[in-house]
mmCIF file with all atom_site columns, C-alpha atoms in Angstrom:
data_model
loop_
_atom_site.group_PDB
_atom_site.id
_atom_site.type_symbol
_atom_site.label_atom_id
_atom_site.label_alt_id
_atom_site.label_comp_id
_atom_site.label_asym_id
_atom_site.label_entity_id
_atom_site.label_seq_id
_atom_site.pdbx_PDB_ins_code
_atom_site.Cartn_x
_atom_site.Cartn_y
_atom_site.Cartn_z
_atom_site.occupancy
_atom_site.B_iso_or_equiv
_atom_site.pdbx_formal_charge
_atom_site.auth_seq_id
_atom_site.auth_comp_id
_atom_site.auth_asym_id
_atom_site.auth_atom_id
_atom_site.pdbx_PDB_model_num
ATOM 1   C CA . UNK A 1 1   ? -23.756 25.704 74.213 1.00 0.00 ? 115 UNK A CA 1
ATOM 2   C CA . UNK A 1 2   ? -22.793 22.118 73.548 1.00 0.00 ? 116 UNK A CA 1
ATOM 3   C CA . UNK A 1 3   ? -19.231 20.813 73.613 1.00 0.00 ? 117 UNK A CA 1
ATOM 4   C CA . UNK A 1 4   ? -17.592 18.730 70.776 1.00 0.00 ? 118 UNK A CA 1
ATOM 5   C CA . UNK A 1 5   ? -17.781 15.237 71.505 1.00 0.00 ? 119 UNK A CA 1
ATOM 6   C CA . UNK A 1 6   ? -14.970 13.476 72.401 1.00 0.00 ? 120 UNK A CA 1
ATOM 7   C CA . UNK A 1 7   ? -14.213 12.185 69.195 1.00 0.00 ? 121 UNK A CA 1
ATOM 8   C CA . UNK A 1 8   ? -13.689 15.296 67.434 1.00 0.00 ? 122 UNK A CA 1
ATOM 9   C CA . UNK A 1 9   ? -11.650 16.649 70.684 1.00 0.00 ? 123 UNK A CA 1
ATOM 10  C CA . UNK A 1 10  ? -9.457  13.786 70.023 1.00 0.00 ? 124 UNK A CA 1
ATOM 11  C CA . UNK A 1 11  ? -9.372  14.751 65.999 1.00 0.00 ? 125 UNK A CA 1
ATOM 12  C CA . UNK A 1 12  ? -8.617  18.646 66.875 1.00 0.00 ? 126 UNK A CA 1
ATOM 13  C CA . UNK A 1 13  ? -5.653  17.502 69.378 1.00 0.00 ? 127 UNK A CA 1
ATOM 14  C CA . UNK A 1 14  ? -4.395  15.372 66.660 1.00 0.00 ? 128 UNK A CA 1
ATOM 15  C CA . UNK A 1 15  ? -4.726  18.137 63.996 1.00 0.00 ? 129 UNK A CA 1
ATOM 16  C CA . UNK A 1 16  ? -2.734  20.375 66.805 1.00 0.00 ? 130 UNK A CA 1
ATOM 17  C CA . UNK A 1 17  ? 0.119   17.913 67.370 1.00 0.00 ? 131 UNK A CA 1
ATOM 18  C CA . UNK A 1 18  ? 0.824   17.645 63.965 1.00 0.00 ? 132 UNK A CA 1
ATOM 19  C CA . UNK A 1 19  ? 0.306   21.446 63.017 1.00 0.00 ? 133 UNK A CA 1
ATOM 20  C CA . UNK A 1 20  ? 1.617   23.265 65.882 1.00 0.00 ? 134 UNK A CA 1
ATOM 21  C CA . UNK A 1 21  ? 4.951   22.055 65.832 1.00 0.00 ? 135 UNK A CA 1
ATOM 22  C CA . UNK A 1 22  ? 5.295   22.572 61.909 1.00 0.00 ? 136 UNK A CA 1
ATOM 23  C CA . UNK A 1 23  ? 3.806   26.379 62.537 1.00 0.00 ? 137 UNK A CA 1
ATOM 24  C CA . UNK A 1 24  ? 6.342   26.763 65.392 1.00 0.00 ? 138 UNK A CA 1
ATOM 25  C CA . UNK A 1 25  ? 8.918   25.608 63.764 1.00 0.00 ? 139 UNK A CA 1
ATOM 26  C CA . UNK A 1 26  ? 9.054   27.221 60.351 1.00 0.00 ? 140 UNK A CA 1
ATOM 27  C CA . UNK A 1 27  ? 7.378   31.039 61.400 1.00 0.00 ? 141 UNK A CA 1
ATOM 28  C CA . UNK A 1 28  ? 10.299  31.469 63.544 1.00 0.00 ? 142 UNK A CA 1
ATOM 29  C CA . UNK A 1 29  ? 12.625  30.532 61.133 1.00 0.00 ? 143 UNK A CA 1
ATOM 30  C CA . UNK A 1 30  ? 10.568  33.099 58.622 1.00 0.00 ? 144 UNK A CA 1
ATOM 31  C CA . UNK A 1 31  ? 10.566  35.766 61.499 1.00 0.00 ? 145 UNK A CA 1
ATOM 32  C CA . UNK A 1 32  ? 14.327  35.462 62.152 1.00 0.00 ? 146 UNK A CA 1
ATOM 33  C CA . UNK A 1 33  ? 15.395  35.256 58.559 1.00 0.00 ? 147 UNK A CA 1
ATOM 34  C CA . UNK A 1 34  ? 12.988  36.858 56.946 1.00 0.00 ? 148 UNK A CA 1
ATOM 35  C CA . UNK A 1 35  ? 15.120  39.392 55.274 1.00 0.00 ? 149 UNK A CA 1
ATOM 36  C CA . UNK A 1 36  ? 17.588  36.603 53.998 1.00 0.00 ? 150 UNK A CA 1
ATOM 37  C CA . UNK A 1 37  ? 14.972  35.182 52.311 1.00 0.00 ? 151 UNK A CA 1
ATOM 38  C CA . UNK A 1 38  ? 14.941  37.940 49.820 1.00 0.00 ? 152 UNK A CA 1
ATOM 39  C CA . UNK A 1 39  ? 17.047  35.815 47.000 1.00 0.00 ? 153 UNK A CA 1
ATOM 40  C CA . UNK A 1 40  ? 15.224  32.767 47.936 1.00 0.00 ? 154 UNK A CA 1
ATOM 41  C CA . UNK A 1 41  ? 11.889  34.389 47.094 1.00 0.00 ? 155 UNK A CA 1
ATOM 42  C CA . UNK A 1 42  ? 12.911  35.337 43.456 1.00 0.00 ? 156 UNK A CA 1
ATOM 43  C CA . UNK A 1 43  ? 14.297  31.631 42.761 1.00 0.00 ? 157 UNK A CA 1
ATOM 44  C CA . UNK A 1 44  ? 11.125  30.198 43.618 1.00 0.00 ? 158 UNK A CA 1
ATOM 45  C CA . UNK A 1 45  ? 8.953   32.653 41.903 1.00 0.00 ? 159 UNK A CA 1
ATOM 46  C CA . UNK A 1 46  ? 11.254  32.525 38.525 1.00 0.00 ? 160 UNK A CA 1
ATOM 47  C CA . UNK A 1 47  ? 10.759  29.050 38.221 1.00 0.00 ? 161 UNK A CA 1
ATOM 48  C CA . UNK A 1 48  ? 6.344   28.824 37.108 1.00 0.00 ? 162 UNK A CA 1
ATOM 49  C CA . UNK A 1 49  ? 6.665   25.130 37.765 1.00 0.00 ? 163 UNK A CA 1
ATOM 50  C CA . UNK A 1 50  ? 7.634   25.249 41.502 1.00 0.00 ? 164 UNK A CA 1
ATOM 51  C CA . UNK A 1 51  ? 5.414   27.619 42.464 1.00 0.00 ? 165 UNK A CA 1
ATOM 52  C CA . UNK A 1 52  ? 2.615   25.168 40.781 1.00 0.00 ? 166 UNK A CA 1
ATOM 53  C CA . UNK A 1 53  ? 4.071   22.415 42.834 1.00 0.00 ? 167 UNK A CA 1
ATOM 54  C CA . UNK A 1 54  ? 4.119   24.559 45.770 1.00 0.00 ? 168 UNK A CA 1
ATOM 55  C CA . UNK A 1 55  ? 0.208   25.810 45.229 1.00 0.00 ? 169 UNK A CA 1
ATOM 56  C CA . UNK A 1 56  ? -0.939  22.109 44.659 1.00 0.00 ? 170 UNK A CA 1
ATOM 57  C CA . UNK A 1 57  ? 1.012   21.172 47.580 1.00 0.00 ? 171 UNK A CA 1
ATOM 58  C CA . UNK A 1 58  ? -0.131  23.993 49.813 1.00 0.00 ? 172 UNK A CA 1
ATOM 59  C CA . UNK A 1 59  ? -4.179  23.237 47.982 1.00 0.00 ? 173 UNK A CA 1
ATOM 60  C CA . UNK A 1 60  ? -4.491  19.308 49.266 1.00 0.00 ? 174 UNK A CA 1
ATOM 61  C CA . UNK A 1 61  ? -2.757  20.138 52.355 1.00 0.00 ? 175 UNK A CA 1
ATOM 62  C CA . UNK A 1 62  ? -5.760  22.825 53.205 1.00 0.00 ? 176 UNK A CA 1
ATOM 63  C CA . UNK A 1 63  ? -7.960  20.459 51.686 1.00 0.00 ? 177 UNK A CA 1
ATOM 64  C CA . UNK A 1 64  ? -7.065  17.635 54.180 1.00 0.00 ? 178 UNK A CA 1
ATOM 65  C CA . UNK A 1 65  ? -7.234  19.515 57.159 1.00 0.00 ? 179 UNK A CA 1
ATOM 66  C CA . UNK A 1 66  ? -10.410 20.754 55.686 1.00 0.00 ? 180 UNK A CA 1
ATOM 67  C CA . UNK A 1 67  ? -12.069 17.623 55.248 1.00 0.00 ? 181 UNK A CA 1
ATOM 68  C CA . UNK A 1 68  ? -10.493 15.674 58.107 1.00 0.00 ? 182 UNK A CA 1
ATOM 69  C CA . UNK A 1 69  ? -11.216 18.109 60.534 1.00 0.00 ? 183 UNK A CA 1
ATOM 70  C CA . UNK A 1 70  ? -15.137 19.499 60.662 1.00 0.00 ? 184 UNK A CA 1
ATOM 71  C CA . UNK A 1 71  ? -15.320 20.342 64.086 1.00 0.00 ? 185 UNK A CA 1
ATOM 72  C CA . UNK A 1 72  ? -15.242 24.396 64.756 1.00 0.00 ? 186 UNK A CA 1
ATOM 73  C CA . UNK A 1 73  ? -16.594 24.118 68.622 1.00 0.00 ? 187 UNK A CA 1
ATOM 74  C CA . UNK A 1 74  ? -14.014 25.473 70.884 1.00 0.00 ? 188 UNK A CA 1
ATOM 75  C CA . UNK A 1 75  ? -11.030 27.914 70.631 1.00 0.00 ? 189 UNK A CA 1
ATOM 76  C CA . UNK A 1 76  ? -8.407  25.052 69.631 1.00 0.00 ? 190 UNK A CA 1
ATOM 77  C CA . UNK A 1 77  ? -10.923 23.534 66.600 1.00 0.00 ? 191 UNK A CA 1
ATOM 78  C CA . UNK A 1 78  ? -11.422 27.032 65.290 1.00 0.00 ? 192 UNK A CA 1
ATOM 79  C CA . UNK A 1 79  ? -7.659  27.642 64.880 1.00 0.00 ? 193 UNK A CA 1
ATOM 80  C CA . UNK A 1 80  ? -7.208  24.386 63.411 1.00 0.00 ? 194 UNK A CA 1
ATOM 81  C CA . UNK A 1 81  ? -10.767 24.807 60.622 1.00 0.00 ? 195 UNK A CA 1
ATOM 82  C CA . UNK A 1 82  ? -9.224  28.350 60.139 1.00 0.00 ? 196 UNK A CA 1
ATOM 83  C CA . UNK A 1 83  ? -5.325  27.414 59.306 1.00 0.00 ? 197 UNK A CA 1
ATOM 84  C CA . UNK A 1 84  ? -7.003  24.329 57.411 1.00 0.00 ? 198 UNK A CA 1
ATOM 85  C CA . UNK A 1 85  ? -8.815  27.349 55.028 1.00 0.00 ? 199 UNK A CA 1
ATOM 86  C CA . UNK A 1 86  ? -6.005  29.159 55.343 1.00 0.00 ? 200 UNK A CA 1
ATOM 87  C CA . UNK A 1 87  ? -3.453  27.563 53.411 1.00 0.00 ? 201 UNK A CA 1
ATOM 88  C CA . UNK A 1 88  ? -5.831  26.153 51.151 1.00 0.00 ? 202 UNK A CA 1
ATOM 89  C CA . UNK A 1 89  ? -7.331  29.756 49.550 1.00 0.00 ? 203 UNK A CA 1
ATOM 90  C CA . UNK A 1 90  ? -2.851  30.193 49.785 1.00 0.00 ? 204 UNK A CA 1
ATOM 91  C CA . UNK A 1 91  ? -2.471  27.212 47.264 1.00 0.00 ? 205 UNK A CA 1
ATOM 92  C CA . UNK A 1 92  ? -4.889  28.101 45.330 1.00 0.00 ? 206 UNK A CA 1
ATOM 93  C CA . UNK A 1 93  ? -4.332  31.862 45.043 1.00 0.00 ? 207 UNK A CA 1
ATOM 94  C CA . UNK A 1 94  ? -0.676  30.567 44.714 1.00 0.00 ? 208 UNK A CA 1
ATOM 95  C CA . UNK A 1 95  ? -1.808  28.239 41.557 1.00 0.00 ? 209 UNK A CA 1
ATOM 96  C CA . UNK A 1 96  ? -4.244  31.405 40.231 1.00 0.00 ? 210 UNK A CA 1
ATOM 97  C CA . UNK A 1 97  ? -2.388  34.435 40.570 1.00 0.00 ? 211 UNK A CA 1
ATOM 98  C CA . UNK A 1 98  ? 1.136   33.477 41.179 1.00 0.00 ? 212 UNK A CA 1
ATOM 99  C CA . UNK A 1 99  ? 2.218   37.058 39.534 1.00 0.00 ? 213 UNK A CA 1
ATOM 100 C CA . UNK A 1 100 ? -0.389  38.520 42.449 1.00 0.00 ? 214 UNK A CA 1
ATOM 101 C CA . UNK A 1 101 ? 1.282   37.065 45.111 1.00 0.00 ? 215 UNK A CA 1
ATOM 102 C CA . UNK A 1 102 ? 4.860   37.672 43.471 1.00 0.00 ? 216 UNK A CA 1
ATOM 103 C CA . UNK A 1 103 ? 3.999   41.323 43.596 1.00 0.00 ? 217 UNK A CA 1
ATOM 104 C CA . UNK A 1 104 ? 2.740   41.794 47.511 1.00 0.00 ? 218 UNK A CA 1
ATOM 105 C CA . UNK A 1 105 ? 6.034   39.267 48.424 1.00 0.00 ? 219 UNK A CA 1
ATOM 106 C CA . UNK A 1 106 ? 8.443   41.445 46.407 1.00 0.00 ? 220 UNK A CA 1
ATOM 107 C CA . UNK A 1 107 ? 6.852   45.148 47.742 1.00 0.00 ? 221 UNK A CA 1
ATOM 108 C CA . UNK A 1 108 ? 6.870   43.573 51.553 1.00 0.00 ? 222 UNK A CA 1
ATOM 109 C CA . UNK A 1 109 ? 10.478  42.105 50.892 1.00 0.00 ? 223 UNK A CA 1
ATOM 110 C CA . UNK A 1 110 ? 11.461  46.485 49.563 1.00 0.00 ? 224 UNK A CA 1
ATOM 111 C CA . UNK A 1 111 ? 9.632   48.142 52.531 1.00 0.00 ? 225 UNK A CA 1
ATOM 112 C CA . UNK A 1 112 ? 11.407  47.787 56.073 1.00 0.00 ? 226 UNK A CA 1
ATOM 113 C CA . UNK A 1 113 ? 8.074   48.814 57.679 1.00 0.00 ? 227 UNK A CA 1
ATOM 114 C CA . UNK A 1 114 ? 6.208   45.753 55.895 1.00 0.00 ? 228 UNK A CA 1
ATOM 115 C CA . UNK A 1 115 ? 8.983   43.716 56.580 1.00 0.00 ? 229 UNK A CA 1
ATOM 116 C CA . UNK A 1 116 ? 8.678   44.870 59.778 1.00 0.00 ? 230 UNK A CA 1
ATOM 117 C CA . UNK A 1 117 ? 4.987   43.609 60.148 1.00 0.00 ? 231 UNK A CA 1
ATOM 118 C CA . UNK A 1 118 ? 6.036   40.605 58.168 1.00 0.00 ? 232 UNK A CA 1
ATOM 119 C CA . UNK A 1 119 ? 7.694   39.843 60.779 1.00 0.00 ? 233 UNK A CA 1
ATOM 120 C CA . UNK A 1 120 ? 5.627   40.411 63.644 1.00 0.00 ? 234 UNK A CA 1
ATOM 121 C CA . UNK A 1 121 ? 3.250   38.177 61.882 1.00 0.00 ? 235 UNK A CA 1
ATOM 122 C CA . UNK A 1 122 ? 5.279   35.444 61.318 1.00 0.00 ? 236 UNK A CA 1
ATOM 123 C CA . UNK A 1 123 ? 6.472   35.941 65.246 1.00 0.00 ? 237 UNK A CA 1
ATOM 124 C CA . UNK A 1 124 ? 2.459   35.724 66.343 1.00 0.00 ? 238 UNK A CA 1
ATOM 125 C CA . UNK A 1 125 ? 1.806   32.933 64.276 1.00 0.00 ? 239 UNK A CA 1
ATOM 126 C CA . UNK A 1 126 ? 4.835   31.109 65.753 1.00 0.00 ? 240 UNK A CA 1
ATOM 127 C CA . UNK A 1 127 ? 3.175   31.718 69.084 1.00 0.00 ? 241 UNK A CA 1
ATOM 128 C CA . UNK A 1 128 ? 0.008   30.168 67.561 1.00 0.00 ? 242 UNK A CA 1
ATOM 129 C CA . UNK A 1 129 ? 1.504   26.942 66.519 1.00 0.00 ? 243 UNK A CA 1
ATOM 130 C CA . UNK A 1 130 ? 3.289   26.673 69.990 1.00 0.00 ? 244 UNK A CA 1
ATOM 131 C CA . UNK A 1 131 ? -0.533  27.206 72.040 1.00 0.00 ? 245 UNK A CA 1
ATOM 132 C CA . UNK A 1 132 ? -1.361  24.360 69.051 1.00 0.00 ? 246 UNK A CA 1
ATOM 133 C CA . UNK A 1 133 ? 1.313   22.334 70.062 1.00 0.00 ? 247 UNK A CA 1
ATOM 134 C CA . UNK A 1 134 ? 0.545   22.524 73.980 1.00 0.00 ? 248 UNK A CA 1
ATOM 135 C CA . UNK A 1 135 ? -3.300  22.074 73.375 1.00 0.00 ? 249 UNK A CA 1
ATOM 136 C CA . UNK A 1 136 ? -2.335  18.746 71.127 1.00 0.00 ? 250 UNK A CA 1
ATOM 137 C CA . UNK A 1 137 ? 0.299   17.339 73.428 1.00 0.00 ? 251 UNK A CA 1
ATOM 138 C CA . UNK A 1 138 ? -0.481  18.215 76.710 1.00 0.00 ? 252 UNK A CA 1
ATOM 139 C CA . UNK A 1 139 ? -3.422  19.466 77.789 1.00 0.00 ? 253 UNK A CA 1
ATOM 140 C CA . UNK A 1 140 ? -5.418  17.023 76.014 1.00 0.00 ? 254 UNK A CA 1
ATOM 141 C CA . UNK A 1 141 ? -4.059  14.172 78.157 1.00 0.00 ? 255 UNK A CA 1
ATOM 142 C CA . UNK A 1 142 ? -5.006  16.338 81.132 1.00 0.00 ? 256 UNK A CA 1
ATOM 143 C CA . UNK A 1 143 ? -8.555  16.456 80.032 1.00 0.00 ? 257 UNK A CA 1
ATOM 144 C CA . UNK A 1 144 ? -8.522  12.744 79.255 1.00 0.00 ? 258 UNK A CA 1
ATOM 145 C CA . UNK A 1 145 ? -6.846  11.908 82.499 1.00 0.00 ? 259 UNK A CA 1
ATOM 146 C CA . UNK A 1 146 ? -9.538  13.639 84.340 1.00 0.00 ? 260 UNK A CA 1
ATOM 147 C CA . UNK A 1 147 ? -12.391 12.271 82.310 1.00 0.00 ? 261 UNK A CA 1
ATOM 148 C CA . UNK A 1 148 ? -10.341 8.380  82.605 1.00 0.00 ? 262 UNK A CA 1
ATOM 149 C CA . UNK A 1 149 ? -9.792  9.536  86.569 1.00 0.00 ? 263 UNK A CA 1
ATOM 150 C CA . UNK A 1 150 ? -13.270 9.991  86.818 1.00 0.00 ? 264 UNK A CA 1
ATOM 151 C CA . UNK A 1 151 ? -14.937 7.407  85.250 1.00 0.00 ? 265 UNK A CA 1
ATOM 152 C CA . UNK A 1 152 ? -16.901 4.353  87.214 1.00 0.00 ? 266 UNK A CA 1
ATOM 153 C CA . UNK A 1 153 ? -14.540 1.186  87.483 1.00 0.00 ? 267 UNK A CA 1
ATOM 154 C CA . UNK A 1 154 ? -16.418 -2.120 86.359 1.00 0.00 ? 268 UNK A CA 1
ATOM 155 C CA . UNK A 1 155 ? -15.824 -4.440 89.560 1.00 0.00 ? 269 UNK A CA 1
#
């Protein structure tokens, strides 16, 4: 099996450093406060052109992590491709069937056991975007260290 060259290593860490932190941060937030974000849920949905906005929004993001990232060699590029697709099919499905995804929102928000794995999703997916934000930040920089370590110096 071939590795990714170091190009796209560099891309996926960037991808990482930019994603994991965002991931983190906000499925915590979801996981913690999840069931205050009941009334929250119905605002956005009652109002057709946010959740357009939203979908769009959601749609180019996947889109650019899509096309800016290509690489799917190695744990750490999967996630990224994956989480790239990810929110894009969300934007779109958001844009297509906003009633859809109204519905599975509003029964999860009315059952404490799907609430319940609501949250433990959210709470893995935090975990995600924190091995993202490692991978990105750190261990990258050990890997090019070692390589930069290594490396023949020109007299």
């Amino acid at each position: 099996m071939t590795t990714a060259s170091p190009e796209a290593q560099r891309r996926t860490r960037a991808f990482a450093r930019v994603i994991g932190p965002y991931v983190a941060t906000f499925t915590t937030i979801y996981a913690i406060r999840l069931p205050e974000l009941q009334g929250l849920t119905g605002d956005l949905f009652g109002q057709p052109s946010l959740m357009l906005m939203l979908g769009a929004m959601m749609l180019a993001a996947g889109l650019v992590i899509i096309g800016g990232h290509r690489s799917w060699r190695g744990p750490l590029a999967v996630t990224v491709s994956l989480f790239g697709w990810f929110v894009a099919v969300r934007g779109f499905l958001l844009i297509a069937t906003p009633a859809t995804i109204r519905s599975g929102v509003d029964a999860t928000m009315l059952s404490p056991t799907a609430m319940t794995v609501a949250r433990v999703f959210f709470a893995a997916l935090a975990v995600m975007g924190l091995v993202m934000t490692y991978a990105g930040w750190f261990a990258g920089r050990r890997a090019q260290e070692t390589v930069t370590a290594s490396a023949p110096r020109k007299a």
